[in-house]
CSV table of C-alpha atoms and ligand atoms in Angstrom, one decimal:
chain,number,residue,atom,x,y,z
A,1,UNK,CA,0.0,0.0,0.0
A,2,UNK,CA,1.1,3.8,-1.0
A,3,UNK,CA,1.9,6.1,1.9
A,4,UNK,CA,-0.9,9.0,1.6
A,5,UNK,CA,1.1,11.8,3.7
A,6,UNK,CA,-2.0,13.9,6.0
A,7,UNK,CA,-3.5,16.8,4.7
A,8,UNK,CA,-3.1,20.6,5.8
A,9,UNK,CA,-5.6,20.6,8.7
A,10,UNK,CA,-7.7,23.2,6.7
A,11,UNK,CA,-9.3,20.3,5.0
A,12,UNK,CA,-10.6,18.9,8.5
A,13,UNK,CA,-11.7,22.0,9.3
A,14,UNK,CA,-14.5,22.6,6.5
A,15,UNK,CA,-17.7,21.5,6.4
A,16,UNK,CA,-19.6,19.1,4.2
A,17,UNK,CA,-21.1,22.1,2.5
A,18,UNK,CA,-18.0,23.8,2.1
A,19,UNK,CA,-16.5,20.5,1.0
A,20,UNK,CA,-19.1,20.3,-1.6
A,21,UNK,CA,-18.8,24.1,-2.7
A,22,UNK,CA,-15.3,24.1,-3.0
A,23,UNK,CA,-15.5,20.8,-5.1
A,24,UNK,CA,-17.6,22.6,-7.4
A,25,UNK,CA,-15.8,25.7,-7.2
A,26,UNK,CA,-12.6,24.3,-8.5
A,27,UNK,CA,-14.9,21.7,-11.1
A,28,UNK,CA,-15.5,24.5,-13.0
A,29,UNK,CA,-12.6,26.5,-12.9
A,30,UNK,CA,-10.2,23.7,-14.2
A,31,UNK,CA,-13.4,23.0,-16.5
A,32,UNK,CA,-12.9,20.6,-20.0
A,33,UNK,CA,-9.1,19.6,-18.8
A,34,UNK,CA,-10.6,17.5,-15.8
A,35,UNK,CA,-12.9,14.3,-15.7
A,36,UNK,CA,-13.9,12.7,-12.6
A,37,UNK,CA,-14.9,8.9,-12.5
A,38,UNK,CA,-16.6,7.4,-9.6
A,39,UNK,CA,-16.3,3.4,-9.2
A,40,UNK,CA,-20.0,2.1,-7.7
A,41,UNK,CA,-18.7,1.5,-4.4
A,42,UNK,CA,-17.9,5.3,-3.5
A,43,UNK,CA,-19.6,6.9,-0.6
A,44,UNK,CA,-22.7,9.3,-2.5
A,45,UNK,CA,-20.8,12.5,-1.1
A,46,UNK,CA,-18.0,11.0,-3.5
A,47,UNK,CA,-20.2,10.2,-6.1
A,48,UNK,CA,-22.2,13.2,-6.9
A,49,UNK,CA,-19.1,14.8,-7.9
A,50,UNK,CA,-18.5,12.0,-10.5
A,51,UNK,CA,-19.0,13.3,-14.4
A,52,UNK,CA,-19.1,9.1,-14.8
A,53,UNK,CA,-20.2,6.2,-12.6
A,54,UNK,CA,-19.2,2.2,-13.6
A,55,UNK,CA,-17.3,-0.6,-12.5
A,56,UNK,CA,-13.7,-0.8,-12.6
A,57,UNK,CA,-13.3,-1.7,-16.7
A,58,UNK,CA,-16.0,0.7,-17.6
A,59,UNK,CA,-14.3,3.9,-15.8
A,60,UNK,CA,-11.0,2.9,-17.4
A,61,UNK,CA,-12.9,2.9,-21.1
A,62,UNK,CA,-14.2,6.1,-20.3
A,63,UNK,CA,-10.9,7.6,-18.9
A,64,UNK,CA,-9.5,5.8,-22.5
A,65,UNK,CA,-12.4,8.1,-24.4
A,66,UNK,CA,-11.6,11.7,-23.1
A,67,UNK,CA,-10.0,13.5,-26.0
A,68,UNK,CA,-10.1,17.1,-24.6
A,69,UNK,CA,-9.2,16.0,-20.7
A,70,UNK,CA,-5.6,16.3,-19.4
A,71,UNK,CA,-6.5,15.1,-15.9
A,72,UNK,CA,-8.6,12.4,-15.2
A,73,UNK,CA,-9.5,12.0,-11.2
A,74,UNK,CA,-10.1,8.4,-10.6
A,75,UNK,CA,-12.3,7.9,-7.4
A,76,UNK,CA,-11.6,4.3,-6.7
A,77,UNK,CA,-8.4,2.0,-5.9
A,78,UNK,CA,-5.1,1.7,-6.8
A,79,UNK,CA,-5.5,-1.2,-9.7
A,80,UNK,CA,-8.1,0.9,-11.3
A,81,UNK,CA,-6.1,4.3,-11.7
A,82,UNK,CA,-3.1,2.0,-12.9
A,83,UNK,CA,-5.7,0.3,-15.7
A,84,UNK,CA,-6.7,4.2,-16.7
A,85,UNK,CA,-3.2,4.7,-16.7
A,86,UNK,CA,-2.6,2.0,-19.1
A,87,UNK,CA,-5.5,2.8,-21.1
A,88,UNK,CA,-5.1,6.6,-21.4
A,89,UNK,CA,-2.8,8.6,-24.0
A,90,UNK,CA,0.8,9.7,-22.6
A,91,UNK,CA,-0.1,13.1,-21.9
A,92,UNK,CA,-3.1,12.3,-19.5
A,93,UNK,CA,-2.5,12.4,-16.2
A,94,UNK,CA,-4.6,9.8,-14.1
A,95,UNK,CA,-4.8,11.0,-10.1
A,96,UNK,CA,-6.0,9.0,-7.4
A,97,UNK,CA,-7.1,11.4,-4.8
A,98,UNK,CA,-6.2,9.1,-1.5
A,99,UNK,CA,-2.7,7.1,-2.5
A,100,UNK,CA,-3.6,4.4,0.3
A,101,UNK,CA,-7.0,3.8,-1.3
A,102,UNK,CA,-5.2,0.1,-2.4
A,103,UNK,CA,-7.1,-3.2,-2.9
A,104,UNK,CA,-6.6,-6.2,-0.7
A,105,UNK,CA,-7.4,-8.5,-3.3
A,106,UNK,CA,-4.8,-6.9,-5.9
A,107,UNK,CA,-2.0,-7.4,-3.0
A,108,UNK,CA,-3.0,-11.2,-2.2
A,109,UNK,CA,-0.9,-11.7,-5.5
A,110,UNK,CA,2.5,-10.1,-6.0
A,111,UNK,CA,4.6,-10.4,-9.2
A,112,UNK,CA,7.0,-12.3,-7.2
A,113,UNK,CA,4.5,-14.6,-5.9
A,114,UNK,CA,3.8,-15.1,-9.3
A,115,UNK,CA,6.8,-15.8,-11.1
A,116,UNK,CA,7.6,-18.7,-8.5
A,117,UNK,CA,4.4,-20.1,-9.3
A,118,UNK,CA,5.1,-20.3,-12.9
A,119,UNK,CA,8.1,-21.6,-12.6
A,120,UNK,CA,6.4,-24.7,-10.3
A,121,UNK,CA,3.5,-25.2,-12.6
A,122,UNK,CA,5.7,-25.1,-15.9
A,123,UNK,CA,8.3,-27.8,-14.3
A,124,UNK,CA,5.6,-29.8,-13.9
A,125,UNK,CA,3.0,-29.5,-16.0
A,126,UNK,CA,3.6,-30.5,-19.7
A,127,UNK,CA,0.1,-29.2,-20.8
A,128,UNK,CA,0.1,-25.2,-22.1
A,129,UNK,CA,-1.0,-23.2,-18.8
A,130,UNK,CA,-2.9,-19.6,-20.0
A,131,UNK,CA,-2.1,-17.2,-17.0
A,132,UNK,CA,-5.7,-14.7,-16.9
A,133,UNK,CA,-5.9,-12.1,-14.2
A,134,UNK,CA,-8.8,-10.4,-13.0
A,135,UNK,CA,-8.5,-6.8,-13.8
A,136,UNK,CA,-8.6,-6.6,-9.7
A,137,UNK,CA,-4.9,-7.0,-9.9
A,138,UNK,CA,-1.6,-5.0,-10.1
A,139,UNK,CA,-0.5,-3.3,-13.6
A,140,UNK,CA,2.9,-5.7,-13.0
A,141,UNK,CA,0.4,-9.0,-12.7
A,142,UNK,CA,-1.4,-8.1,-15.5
A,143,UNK,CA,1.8,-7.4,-17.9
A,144,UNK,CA,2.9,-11.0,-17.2
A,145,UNK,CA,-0.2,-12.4,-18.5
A,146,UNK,CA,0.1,-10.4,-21.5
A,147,UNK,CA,3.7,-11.7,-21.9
A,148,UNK,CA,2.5,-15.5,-21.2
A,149,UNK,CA,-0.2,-16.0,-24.0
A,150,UNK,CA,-2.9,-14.9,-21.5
A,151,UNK,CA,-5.4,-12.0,-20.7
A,152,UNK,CA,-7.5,-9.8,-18.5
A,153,UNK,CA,-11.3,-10.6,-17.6
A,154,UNK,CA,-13.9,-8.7,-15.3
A,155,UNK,CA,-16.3,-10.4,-13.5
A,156,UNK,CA,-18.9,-9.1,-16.4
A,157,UNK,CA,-16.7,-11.3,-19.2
A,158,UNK,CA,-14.9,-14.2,-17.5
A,159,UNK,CA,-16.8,-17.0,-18.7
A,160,UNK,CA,-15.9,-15.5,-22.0
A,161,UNK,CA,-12.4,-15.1,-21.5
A,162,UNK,CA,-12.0,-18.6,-19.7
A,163,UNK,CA,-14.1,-20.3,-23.0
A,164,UNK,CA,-11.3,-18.6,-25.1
A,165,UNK,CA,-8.2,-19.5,-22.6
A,166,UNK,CA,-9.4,-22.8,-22.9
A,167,UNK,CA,-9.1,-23.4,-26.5
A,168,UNK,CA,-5.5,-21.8,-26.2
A,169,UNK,CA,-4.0,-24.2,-23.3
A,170,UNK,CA,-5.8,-27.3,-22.1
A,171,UNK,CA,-5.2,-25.2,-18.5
A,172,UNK,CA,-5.7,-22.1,-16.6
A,173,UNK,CA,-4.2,-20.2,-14.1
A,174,UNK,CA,-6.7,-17.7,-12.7
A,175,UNK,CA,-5.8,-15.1,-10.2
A,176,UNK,CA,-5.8,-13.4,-7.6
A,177,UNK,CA,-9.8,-14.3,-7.3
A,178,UNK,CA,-9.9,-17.6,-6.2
A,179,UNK,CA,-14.0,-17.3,-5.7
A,180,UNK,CA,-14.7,-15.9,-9.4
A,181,UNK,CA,-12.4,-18.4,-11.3
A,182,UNK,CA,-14.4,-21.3,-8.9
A,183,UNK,CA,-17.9,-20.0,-10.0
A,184,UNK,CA,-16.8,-18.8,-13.2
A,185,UNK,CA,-15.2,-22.5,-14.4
A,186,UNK,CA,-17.9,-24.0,-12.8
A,187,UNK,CA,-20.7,-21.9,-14.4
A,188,UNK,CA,-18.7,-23.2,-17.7
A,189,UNK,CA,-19.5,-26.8,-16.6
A,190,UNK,CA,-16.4,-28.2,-15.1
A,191,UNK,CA,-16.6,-30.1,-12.0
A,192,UNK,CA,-14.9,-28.8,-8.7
A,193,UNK,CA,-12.7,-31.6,-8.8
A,194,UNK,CA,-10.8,-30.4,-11.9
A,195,UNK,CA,-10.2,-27.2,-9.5
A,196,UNK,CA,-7.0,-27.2,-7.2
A,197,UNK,CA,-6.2,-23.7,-5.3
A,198,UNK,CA,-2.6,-22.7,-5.7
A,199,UNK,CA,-1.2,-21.1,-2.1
A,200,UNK,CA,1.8,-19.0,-3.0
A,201,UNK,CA,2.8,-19.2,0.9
A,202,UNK,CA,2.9,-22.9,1.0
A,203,UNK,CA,6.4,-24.9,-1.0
A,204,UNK,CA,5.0,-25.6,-4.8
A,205,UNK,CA,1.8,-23.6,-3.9
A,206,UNK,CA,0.5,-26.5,-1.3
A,207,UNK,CA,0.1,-29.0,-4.1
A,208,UNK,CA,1.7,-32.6,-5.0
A,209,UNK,CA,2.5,-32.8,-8.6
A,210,UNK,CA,0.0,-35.8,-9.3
A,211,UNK,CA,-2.7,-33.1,-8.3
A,212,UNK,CA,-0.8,-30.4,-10.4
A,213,UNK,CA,-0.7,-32.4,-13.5
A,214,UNK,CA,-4.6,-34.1,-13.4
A,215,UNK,CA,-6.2,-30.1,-12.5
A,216,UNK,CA,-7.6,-28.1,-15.3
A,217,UNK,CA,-7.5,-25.0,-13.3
A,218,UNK,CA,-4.7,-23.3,-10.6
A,219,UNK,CA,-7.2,-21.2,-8.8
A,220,UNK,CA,-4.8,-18.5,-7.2
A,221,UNK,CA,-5.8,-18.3,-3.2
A,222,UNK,CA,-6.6,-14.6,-3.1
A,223,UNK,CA,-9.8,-13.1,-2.2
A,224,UNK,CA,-12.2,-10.1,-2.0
A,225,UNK,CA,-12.5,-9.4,1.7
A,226,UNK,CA,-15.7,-7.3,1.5
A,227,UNK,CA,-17.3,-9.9,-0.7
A,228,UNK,CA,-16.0,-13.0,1.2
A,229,UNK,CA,-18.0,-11.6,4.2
A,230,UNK,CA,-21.5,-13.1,2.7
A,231,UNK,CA,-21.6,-16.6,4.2
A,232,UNK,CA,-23.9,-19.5,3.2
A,233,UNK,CA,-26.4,-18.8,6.1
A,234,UNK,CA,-27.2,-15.4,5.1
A,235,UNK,CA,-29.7,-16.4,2.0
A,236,UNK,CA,-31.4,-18.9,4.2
A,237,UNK,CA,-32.0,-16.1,6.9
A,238,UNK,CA,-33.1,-13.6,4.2
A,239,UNK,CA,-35.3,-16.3,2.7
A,240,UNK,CA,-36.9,-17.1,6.5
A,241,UNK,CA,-37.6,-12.9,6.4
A,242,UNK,CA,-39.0,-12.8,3.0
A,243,UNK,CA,-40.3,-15.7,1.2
A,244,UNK,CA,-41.0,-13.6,-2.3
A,245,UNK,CA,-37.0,-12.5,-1.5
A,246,UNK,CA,-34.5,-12.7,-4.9
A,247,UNK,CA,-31.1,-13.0,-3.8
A,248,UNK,CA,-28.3,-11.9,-6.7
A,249,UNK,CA,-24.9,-12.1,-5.5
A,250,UNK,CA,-21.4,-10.7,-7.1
A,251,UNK,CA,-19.2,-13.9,-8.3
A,252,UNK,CA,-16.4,-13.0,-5.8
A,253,UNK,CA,-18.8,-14.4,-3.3
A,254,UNK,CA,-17.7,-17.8,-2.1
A,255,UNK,CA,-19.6,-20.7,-4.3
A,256,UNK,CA,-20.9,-21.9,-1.4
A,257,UNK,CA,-23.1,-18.5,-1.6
A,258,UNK,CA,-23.7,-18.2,-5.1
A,259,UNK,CA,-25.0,-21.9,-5.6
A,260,UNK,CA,-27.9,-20.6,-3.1
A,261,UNK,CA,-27.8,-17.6,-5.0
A,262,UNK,CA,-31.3,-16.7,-7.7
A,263,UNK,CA,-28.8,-15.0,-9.6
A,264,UNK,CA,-25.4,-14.0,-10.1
A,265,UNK,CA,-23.5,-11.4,-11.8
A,266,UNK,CA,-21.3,-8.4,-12.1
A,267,UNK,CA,-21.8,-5.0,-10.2
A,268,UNK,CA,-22.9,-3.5,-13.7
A,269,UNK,CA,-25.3,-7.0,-13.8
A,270,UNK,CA,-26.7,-6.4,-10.6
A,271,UNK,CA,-27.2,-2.6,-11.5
A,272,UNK,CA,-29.4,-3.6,-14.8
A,273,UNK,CA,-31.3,-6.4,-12.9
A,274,UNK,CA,-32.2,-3.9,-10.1
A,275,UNK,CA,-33.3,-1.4,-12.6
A,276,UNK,CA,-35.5,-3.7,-14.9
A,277,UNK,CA,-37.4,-4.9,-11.9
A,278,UNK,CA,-40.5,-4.4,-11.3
A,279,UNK,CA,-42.1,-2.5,-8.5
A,280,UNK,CA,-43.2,-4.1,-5.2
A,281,UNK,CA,-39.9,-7.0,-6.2
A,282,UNK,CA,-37.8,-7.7,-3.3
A,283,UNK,CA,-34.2,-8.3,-3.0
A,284,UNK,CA,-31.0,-9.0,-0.8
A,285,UNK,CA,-27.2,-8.1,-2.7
A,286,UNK,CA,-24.6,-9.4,-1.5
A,287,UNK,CA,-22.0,-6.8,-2.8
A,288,UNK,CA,-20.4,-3.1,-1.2
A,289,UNK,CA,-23.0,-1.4,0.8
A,290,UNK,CA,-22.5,2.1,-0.7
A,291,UNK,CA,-23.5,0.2,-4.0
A,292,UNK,CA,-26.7,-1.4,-2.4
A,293,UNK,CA,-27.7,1.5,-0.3
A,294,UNK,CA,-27.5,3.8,-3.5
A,295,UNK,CA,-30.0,0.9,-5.0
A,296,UNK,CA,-32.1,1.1,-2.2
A,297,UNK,CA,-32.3,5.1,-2.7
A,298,UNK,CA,-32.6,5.2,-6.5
A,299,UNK,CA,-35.9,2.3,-6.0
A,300,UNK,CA,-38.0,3.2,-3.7
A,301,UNK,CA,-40.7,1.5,-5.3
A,302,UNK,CA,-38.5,-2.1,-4.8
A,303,UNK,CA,-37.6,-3.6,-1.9
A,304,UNK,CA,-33.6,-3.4,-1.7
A,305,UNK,CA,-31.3,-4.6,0.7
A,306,UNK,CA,-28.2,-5.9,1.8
A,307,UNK,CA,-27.9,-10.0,1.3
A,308,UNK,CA,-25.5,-9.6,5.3
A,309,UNK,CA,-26.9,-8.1,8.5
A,310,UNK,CA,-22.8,-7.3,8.5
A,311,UNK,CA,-21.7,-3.9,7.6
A,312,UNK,CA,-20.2,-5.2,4.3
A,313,UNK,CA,-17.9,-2.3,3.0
A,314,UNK,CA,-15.2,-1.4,1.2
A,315,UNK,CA,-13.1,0.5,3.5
A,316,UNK,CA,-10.2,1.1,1.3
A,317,UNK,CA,-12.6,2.5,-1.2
A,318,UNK,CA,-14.0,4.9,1.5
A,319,UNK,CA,-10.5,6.1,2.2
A,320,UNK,CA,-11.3,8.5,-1.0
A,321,UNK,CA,-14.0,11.6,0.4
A,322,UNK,CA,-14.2,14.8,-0.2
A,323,UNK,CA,-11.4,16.1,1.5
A,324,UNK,CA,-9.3,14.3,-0.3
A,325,UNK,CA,-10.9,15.2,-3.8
A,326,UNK,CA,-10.7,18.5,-3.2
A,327,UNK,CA,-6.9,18.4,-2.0
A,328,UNK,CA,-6.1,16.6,-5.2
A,329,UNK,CA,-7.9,19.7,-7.4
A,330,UNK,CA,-6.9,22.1,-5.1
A,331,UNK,CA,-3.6,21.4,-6.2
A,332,UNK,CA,-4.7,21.0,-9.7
A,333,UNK,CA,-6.0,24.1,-10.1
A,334,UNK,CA,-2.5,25.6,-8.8
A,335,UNK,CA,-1.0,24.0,-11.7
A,336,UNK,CA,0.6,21.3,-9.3
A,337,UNK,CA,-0.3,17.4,-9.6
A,338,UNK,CA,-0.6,15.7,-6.3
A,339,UNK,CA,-1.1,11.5,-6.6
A,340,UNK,CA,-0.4,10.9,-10.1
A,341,UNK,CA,-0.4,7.3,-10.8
A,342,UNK,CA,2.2,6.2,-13.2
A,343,UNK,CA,2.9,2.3,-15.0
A,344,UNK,CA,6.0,2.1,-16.2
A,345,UNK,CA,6.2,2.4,-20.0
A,346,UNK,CA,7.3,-1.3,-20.7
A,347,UNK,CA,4.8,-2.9,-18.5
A,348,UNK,CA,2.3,-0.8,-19.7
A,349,UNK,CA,3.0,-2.5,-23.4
A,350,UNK,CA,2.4,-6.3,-22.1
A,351,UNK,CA,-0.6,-4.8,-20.2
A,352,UNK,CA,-2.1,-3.4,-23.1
A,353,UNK,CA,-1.6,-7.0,-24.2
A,354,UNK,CA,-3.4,-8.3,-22.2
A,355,UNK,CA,-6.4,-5.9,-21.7
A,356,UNK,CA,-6.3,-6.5,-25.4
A,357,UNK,CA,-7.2,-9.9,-25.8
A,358,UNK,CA,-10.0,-9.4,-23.7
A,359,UNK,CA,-11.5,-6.7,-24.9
A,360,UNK,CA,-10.8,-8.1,-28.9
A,361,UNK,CA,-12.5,-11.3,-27.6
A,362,UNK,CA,-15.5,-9.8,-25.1
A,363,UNK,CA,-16.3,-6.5,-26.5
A,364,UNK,CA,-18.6,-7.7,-29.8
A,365,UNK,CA,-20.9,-9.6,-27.7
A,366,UNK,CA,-20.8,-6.5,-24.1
A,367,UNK,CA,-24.4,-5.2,-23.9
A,368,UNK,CA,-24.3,-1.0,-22.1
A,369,UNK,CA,-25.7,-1.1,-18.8
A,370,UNK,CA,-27.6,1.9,-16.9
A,371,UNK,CA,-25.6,4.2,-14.6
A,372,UNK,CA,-25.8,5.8,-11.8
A,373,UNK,CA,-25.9,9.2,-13.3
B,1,LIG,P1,-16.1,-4.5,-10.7
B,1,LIG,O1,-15.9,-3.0,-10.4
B,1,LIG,O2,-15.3,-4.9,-11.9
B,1,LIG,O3,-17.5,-4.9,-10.7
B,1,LIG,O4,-15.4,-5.3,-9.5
B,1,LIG,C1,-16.0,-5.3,-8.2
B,1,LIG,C2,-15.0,-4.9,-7.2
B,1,LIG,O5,-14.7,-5.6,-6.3
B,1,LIG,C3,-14.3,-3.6,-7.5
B,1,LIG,O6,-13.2,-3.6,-6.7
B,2,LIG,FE1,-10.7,-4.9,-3.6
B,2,LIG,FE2,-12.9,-6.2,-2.7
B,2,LIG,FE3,-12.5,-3.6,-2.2
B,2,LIG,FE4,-13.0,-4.4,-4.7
B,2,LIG,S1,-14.4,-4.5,-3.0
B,2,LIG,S2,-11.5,-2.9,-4.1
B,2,LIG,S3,-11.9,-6.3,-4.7
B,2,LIG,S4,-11.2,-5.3,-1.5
């Protein structure tokens, strides 16, 4: 995680309506040059400062699309303002306003971590091995992929992107989401015995090589730990509350939640299925509060609620507020940058690579979802 050094205590000082004036204020001064994107799981005092709203992928595409911006605020984590950073032109600068907004998830797989592994699985394994990240990941996970024959996916394409890795290896090794490459593989109709999770803190990732060679997926043993919270009692209590109840559940729940799941899907799926609804329908999410909260507001003629009576949320994500924002165009409109995020050129190149493939493979058959805004 990035060191975010505190702020000048002027910024604890003001409040919420200053915070939100002063936002503004500097909005319009800096004007065309500036675009602020707002991943779904930002707090709504985050949010309504957003000129976009969408998952991680979709913020990055719309980051790629400004032609006139030279500064594109990215109101998220760390992986997501390095994927704008791949995806944008050289002479945009991509800031993320809070430099310790990181991602557990992204850090449960280092590139270290993942050259070992390699190295194990290629000894032993005589079978071609497609390395595919989850864009949830470090710029430096996701250049080795691209170098390896392999890709990017988002939980909205990874049955895709595994169907295709499949027909270029006979194996996979999906990281660092151990609970989406489970689902996702199994959604594809592969049993759970042709899964084995690789632990990169155990000698030859826990595994003996008659189990290495007979797997058809290495599911890396990373997690979400907002999304891991949502256990397997949870739909059965909603269900006891509310017999008329849909439950819809982000893959990165464990399968143990999705298979009691009514439906699964991505936070843009889970957006659209909310939306086309009809009124009086009742459900319980398991994903980010601030997501299902601003669900709950935006249908108040639908019943929406959290899948957990546990305070299911983000917290890295909410390390990114207004006082923060505002520091970061503060500076901005000063001329200075504060928390640019920067991929080195070269890794950028096998990145590209790999966010690539995906999109050459995914993006004919993407439907748009709603937003937020
Ligand atoms: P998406 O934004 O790709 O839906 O991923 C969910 C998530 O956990 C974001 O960090
Ligand atoms: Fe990472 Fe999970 Fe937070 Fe997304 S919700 S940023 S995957 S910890």
């Amino acid at each position: 995680m990035l060191f975010q050094p505190p702020l000048p205590r002027r910024y604890e000082d003001y409040s919420r309506g200053d915070l939100v004036e002063r936002i503004q204020r500097r909005k319009a001064e800096i004007g065309d040059r500036l675009v602020i994107l707002g991943h779904h799981y930002q707090e709504d005092d985050v949010i309504r400062h957003a000129d976009f709203t969408g998952d991680s992928l979709k913020l990055s595409q719309i980051a790629a699309d400004q032609k006139n911006a030279d500064f594109v605020v990215f109101c998220g984590v760390h992986f997501m303002a390095e994927s704008a950073d791949i995806l944008t032109g050289d002479d945009v600068k991509v800031i993320l306003p809070d430099l310790s907004a990181g991602c557990s998830m992204a850090d449960m797989a280092d590139i270290d971590q993942l050259e070992e592994a390699w190295d194990v699985l290629t000894e032993h394994v005589d079978d071609t091995i497609i390395p595919i990240t989850y864009v949830n990941s470090t710029a430096a996970v996701k250049a080795f992929c691209g170098r390896h024959r392999g890709a990017c996916c988002t939980s909205g394409n990874a049955k895709l992107v595994l169907e295709w890795a499949l027909t270029q290896g006979g194996k996979v090794l999906f990281l660092p989401d151990q609970h989406l490459g489970r689902n996702t593989a199994y959604d594809l109709g592969h049993a759970l015995e042709e899964m084995v999770v690789y632990d990169p803190h155990k000698r030859d990732g826990g595994l003996d090589v008659e189990r290495m060679r007979s797997a058809t997926f290495y599911l890396w043993k990373g997690h979400c730990s907002v999304h891991q919270l949502f256990t397997p009692d949870d739909p059965d209590e909603r269900r006891r509350e509310d017999s008329d109840v849909s439950i819809l559940v982000h893959p990165e729940c464990s399968w143990e939640v999705v298979q009691k799941a009514d439906h699964v899907g991505s936070t843009e799926h889970i957006i659209r299925a909310v939306h086309d609804a009809p009124a009086g329908s009742s459900w319980a999410i398991g994903t980010e509060i601030h997501l299902v909260n601003r669900l709950a507001n935006e249908h108040p003629d639908k019943m929406v609620r959290s899948l957990s009576r546990v305070q299911c949320l983000c917290t890295t994500m909410y390390r990114i507020d207004p006082k923060h924002l505002l520091h970061t165009l503060d500076a901005l409109a000063e001329n200075r940058v504060v928390n640019q995020i920067t991929v080195d050129p070269e890794m950028k190149r096998d990145a590209v690579t790999a966010l690539d493939r995906m999109l050459a493979y995914t993006a004919p058959r993407r439907a748009p979802a709603p937003t937020a805004t």
